[in-house]
Short mmCIF file of C-alpha atoms and ligand atoms in Angstrom, two decimals:
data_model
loop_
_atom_site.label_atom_id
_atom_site.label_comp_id
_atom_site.label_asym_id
_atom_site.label_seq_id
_atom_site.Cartn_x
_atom_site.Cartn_y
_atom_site.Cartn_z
CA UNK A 93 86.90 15.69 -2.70
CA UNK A 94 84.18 15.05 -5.37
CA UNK A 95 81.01 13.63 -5.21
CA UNK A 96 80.34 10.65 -7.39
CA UNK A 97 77.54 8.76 -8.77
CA UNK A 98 78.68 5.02 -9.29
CA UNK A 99 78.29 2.60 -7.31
CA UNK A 100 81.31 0.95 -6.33
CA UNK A 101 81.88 5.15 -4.87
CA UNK A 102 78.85 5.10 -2.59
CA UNK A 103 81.15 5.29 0.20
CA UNK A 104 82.93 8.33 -0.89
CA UNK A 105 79.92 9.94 -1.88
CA UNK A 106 78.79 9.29 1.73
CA UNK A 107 81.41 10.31 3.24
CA UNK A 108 81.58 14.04 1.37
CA UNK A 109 78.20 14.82 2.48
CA UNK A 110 78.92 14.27 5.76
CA UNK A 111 82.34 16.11 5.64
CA UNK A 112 79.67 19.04 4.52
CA UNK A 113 77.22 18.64 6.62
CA UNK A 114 80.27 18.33 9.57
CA UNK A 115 82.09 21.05 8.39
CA UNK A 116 82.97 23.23 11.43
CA UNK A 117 82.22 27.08 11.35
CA UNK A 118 84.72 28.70 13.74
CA UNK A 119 82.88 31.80 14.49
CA UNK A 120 83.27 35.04 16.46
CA UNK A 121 81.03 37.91 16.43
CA UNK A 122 78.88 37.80 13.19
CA UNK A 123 81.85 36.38 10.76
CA UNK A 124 82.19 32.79 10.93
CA UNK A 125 85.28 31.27 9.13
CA UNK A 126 85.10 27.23 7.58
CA UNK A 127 88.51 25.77 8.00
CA UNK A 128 87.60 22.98 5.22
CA UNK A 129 89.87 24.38 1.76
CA UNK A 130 90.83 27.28 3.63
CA UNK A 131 94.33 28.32 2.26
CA UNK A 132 97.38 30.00 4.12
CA UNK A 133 96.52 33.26 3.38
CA UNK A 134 92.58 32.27 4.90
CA UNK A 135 94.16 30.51 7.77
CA UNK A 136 96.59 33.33 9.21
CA UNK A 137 93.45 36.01 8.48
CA UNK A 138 91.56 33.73 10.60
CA UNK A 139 94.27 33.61 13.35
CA UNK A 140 94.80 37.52 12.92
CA UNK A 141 91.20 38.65 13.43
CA UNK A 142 90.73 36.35 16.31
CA UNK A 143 88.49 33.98 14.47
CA UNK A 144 90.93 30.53 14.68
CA UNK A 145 93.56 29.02 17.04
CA UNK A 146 95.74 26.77 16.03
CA UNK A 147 94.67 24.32 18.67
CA UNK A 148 91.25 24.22 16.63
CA UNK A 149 93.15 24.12 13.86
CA UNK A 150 95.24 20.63 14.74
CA UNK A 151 91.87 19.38 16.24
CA UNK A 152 89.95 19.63 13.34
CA UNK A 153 92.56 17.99 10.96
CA UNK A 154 92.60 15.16 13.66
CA UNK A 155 89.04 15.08 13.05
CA UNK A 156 89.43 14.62 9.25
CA UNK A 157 92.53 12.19 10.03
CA UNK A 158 90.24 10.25 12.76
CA UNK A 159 87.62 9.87 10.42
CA UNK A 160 88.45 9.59 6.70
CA UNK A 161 91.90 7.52 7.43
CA UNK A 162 89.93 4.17 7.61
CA UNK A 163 89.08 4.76 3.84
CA UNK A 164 92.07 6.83 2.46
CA UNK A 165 94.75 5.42 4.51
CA UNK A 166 97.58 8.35 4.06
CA UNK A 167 98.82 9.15 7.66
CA UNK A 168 100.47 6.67 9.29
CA UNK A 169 101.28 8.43 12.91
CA UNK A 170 99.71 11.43 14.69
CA UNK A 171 102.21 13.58 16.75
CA UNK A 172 101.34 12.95 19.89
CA UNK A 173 103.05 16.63 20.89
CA UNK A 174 100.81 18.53 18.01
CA UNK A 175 98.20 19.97 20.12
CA UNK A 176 100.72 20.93 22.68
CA UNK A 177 102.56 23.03 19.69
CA UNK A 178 99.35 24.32 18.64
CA UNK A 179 99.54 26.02 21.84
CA UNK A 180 102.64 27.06 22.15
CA UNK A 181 101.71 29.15 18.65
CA UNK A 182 98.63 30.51 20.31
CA UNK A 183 100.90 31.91 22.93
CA UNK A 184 103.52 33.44 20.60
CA UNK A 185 100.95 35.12 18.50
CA UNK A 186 99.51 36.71 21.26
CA UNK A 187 102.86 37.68 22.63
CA UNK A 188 103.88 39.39 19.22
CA UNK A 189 102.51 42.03 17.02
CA UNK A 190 100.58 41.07 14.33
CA UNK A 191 102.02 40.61 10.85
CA UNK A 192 105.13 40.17 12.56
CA UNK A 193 104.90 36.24 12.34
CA UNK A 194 106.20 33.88 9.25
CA UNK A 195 103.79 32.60 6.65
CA UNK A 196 103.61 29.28 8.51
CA UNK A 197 103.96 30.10 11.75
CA UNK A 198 100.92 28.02 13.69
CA UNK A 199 100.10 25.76 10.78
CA UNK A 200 100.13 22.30 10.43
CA UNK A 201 101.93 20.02 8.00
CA UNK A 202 101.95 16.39 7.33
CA UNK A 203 105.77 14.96 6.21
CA UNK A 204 106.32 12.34 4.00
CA UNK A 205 107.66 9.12 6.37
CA UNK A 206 111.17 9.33 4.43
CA UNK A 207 111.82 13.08 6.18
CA UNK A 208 113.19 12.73 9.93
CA UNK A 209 111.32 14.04 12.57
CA UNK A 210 113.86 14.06 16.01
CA UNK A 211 110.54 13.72 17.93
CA UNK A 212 108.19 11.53 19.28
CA UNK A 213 107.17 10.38 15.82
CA UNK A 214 109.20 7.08 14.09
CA UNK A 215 110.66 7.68 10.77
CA UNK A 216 110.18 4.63 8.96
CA UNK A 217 109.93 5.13 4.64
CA UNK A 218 106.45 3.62 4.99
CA UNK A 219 108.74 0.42 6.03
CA UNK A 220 108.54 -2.39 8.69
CA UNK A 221 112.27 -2.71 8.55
CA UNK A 222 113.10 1.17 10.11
CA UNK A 223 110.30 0.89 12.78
CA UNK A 224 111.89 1.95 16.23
CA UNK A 225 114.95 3.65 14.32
CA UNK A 226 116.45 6.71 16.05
CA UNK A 227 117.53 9.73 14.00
CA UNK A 228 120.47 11.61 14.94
CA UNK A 229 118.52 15.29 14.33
CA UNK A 230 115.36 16.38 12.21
CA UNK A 231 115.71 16.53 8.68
CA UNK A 232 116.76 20.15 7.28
CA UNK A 233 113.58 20.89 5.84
CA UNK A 234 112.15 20.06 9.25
CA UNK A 235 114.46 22.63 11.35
CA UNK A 236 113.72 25.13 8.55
CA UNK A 237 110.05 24.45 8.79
CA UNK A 238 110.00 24.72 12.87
CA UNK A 239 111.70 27.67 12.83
CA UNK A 240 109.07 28.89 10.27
CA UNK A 241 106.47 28.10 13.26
CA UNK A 242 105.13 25.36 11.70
CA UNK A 243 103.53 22.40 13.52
CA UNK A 244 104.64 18.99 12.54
CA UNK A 245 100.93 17.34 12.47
CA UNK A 246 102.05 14.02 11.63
CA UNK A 247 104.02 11.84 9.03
CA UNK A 248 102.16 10.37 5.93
CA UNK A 249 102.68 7.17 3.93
CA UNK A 250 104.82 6.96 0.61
CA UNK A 251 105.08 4.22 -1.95
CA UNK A 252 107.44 1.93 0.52
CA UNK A 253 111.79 3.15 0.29
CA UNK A 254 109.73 5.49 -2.67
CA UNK A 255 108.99 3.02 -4.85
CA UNK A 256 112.38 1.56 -5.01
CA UNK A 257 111.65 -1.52 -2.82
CA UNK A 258 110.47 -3.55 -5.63
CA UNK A 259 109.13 -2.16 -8.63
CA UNK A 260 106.10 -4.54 -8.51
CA UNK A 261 104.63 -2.95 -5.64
CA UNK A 262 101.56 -1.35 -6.22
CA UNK A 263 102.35 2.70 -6.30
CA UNK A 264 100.98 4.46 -2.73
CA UNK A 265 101.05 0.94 -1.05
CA UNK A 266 102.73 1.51 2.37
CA UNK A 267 103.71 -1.81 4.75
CA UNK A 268 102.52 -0.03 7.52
CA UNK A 269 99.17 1.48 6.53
CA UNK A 270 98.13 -0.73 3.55
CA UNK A 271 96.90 0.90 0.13
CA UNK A 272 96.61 4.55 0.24
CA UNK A 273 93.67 5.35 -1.82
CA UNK A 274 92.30 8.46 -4.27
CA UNK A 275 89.85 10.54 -2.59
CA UNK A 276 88.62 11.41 -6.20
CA UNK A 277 87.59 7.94 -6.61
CA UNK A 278 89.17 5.41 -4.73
CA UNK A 279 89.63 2.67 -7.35
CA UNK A 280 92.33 5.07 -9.26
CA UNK A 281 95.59 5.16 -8.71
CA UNK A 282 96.99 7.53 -5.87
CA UNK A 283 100.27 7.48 -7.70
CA UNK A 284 103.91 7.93 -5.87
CA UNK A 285 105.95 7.61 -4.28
CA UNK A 286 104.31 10.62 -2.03
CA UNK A 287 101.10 9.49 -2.05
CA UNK A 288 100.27 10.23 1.52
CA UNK A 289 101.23 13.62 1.07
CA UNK A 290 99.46 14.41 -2.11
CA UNK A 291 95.93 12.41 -0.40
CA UNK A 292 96.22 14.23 2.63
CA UNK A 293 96.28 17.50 0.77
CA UNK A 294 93.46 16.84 -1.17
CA UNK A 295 90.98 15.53 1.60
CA UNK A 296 92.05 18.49 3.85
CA UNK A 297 93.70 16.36 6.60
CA UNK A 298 96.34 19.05 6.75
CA UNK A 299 97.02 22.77 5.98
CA UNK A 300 100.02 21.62 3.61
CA UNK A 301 101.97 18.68 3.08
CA UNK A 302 105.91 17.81 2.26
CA UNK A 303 107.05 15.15 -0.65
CA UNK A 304 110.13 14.39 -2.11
CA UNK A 305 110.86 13.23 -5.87
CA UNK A 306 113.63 11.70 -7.33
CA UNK A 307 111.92 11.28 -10.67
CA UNK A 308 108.24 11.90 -10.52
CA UNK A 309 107.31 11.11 -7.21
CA UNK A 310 105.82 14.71 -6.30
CA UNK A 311 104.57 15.12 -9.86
CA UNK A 312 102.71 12.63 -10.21
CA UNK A 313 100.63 11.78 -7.19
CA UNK A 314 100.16 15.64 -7.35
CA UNK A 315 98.39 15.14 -10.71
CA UNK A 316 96.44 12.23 -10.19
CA UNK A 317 95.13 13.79 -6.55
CA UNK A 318 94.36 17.31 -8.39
CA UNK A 319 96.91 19.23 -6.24
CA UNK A 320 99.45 21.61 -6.58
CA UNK A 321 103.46 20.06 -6.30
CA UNK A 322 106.65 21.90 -6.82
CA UNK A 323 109.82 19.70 -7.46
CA UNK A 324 112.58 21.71 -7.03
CA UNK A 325 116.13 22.04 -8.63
CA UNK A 326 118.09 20.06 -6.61
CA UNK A 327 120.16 21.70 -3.61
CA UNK A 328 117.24 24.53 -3.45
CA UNK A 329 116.25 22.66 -0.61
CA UNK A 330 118.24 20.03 1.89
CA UNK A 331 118.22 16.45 1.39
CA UNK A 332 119.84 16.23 4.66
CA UNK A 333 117.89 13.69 7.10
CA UNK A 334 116.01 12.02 4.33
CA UNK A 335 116.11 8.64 3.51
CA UNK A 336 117.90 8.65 -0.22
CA UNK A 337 117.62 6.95 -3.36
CA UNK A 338 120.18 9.41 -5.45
CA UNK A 339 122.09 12.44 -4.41
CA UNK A 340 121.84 13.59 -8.19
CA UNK A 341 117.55 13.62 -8.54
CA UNK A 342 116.37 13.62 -4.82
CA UNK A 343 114.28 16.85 -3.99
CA UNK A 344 112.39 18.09 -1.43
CA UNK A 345 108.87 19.88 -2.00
CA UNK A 346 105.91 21.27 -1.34
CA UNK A 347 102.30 19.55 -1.97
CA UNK A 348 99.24 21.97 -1.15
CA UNK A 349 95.92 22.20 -2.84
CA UNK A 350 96.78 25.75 -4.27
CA UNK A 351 99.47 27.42 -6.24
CA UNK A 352 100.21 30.21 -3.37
CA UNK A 353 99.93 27.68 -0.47
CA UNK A 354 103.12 25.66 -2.28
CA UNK A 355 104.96 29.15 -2.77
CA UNK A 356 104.93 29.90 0.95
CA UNK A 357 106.04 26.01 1.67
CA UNK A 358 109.05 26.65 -0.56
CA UNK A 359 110.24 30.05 0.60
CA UNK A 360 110.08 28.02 3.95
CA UNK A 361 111.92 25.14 3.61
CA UNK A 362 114.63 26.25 0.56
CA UNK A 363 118.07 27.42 1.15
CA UNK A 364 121.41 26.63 2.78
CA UNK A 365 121.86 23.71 4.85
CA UNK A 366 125.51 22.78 5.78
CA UNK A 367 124.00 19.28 6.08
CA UNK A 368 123.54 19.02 2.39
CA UNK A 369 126.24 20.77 0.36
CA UNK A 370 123.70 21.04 -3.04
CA UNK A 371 122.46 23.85 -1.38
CA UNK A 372 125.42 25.79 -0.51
CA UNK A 373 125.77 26.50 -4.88
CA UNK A 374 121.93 26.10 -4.76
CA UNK A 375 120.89 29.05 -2.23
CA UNK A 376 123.17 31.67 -4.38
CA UNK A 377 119.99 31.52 -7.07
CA UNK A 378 117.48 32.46 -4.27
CA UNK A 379 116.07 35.54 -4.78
CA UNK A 380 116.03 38.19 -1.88
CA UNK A 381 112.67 37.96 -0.42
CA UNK A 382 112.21 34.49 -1.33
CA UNK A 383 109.37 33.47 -4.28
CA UNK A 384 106.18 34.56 -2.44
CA UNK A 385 106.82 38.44 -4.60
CA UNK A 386 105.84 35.94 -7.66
CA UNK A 387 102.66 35.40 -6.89
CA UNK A 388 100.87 37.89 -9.25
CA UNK A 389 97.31 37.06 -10.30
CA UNK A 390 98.33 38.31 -14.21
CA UNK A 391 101.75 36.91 -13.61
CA UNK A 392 101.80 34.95 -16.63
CA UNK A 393 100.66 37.49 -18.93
CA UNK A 394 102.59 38.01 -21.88
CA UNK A 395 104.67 34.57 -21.09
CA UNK A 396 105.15 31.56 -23.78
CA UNK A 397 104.22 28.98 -22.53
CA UNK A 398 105.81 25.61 -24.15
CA UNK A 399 103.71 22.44 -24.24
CA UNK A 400 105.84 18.86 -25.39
CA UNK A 401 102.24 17.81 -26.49
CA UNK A 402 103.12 14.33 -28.31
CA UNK A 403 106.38 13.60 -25.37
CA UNK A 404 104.37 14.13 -22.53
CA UNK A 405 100.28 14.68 -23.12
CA UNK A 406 99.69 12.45 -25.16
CA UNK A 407 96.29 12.24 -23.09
CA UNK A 408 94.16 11.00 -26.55
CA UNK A 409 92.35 12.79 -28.72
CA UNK A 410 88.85 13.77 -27.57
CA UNK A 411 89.06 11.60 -24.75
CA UNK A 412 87.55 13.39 -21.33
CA UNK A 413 91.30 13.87 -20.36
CA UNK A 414 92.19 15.45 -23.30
CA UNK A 415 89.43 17.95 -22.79
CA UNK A 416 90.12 18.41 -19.04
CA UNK A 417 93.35 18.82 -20.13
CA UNK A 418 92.40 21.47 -22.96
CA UNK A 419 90.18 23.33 -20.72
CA UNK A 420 92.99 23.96 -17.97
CA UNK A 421 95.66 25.05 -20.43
CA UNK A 422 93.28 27.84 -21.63
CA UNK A 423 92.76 28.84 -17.97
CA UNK A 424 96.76 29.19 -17.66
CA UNK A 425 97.04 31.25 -21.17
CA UNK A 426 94.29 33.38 -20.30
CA UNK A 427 92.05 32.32 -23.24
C1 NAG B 132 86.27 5.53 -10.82
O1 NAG B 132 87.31 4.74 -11.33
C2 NAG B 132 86.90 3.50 -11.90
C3 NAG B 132 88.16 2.72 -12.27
O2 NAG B 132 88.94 3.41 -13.18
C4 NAG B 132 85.99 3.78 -13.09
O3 NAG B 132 85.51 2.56 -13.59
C5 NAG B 132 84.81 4.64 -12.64
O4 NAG B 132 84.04 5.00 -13.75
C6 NAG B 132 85.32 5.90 -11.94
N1 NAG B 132 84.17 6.64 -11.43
C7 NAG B 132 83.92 7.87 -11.83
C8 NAG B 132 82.69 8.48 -11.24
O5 NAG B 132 84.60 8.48 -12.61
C1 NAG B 133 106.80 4.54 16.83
O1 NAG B 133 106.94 3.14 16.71
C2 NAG B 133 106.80 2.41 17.89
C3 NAG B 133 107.09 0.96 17.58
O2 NAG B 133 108.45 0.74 17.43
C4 NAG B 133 105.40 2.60 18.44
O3 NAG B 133 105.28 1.93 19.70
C5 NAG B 133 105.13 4.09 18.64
O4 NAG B 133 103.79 4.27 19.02
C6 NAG B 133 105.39 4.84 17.34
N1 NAG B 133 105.23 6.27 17.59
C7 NAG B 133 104.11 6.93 17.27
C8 NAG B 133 104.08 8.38 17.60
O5 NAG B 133 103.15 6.43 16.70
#
């Protein structure tokens, strides 16, 4: 989160000091480890040198959830079985050898309320109308993602049926947890439909989050909460057990607050689900080893890269966006 200096943000501003002054050092020996923008890669270091459980883990993102939801608003139920899988990780790791566990094995991840969970949790499209519904199994993504050894932390608001309730609504307004609201600066727009997920990612009330987009509703809450999104092709990964708008657009995907993060979400929850046929054609285009190989700090050396500048960033000419904007492209081409 930034710090502000306005006034109508003296709440946030508040509110990040204490997050830093709170911030909890897990420590062992002489090397103590902050959970707060820790990344995968951070997190399962932590859990390999003995320096993190995942029970502190999932009680320190109930923390953040306990005490920033008030204000942001994103996560709309708790799993009441999370610590109890937290430990249930704990055990495994210390069953197996190290390094032999999955990239998300003992980490927990908010889902966007239109993914079913075949828990505990209700599964409701951030509507009054599905509260108390049953689901006949957990989504695809979410048997993928349990099998990766992931811990469902909790489900997180959306833009209510993903912003195709009533196109009047205000975008990341949710009937059952009100406005969600930008951690950057709560008067801007969260943007949707996953606003929840793209919030939670960016105030570190989760190690990674889940949204789905069926024509910019990853995208753009992703930009407008500064994280990272990937909307994938459709069929890469299932649609099955999520509430749809269009077989043709809807998508799946990953919302973390760092390239690498989003990779290992994807290599976890893409490929074939018999539940969804898009991804029987859709898995074929998988590479072997999955997309984590990819991640190559001069990976986009030598590459074009294509901008639609007048379509699509259109951002105004020396405006502060257009020389945010400016100043990020010449990160990505090296200049
Ligand atoms: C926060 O957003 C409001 C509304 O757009 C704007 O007036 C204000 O300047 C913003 N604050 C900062 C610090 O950018
Ligand atoms: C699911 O919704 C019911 C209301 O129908 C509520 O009583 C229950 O607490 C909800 N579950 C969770 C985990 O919040």
């Amino acid at each position: 989160m930034a710090s502000t200096k306005s006034s109508p943000l003296t709440i946030p501003l508040f509110l990040t000091w204490m997050i830093l002054f709170l911030q909890p050092m897990v420590s062992s020996g002489n090397h103590a480890f902050s959970i707060k923008e820790a990344t995968v890669q951070d997190l399962q270091l932590a859990f390999e040198k003995n320096q993190l459980t995942s029970r502190q883990l999932v009680a320190f993102y109930m923390g953040e959830i306990h005490r920033l939801n008030a204000l942001l608003r994103p996560v709309i139920e708790v799993n009441p079985d999370a610590l109890y899988q937290a430990d249930e990780a704990d055990r495994e790791r210390k069953a197996k050898a190290p390094g032999s566990l999955s990239g998300l094995h003992g980490l927990p991840i908010l889902l966007k309320d239109n993914i079913a969970t075949k828990d505990k949790m209700n599964t409701t499209a951030s509507s009054l109308a599905l509260l108390g519904s049953i689901v006949p199994r957990d989504a695809g993504v979410v048997s993928k993602l349990r099998k990766a050894g992931a811990i469902i932390l909790g489900k997180v608001s959306l833009s209510e049926w993903a912003h195709f309730r009533d196109g009047g609504v205000p975008s990341g307004w949710c009937a059952r947890t009100g406005q969600g609201k930008n951690p950057y600066n709560i008067s801007k727009d969260p943007c949707g439909s996953s606003s929840g997920s793209a919030i939670a990612a960016a105030a570190n009330l989760a190690a990674v989050t889940l949204g789905t987009d069926t024509d910019g509703s990853i995208l753009c809450p992703s930009n407008n909460n500064a994280i990272v999104g990937i909307k994938p092709t459709v069929g890469l990964t299932s649609r099955a057990g999520v509430v749809p708008i269009t077989p043709r657009q809807d998508t799946v995907g990953p919302m973390c607050r760092t390239v690498a993060d989003a990779v290992y979400v994807l290599d976890a929850i893409s490929g074939l689900d018999y539940n969804d046929k898009a991804t029987i054609e859709a898995s074929r285009y998988i590479p072997r080893g999955g997309y984590k190989q990819f991640l190559k700090i001069d990976g986009l050396k030598g590459k074009r890269l294509g901008l639609f500048r007048n379509e699509f960033f259109n951002v105004g000419e020396g405006s502060v966006y257009a020389k945010v904007f400016e100043r990020h492209f010449s990160t990505l081409s090296g200049d």
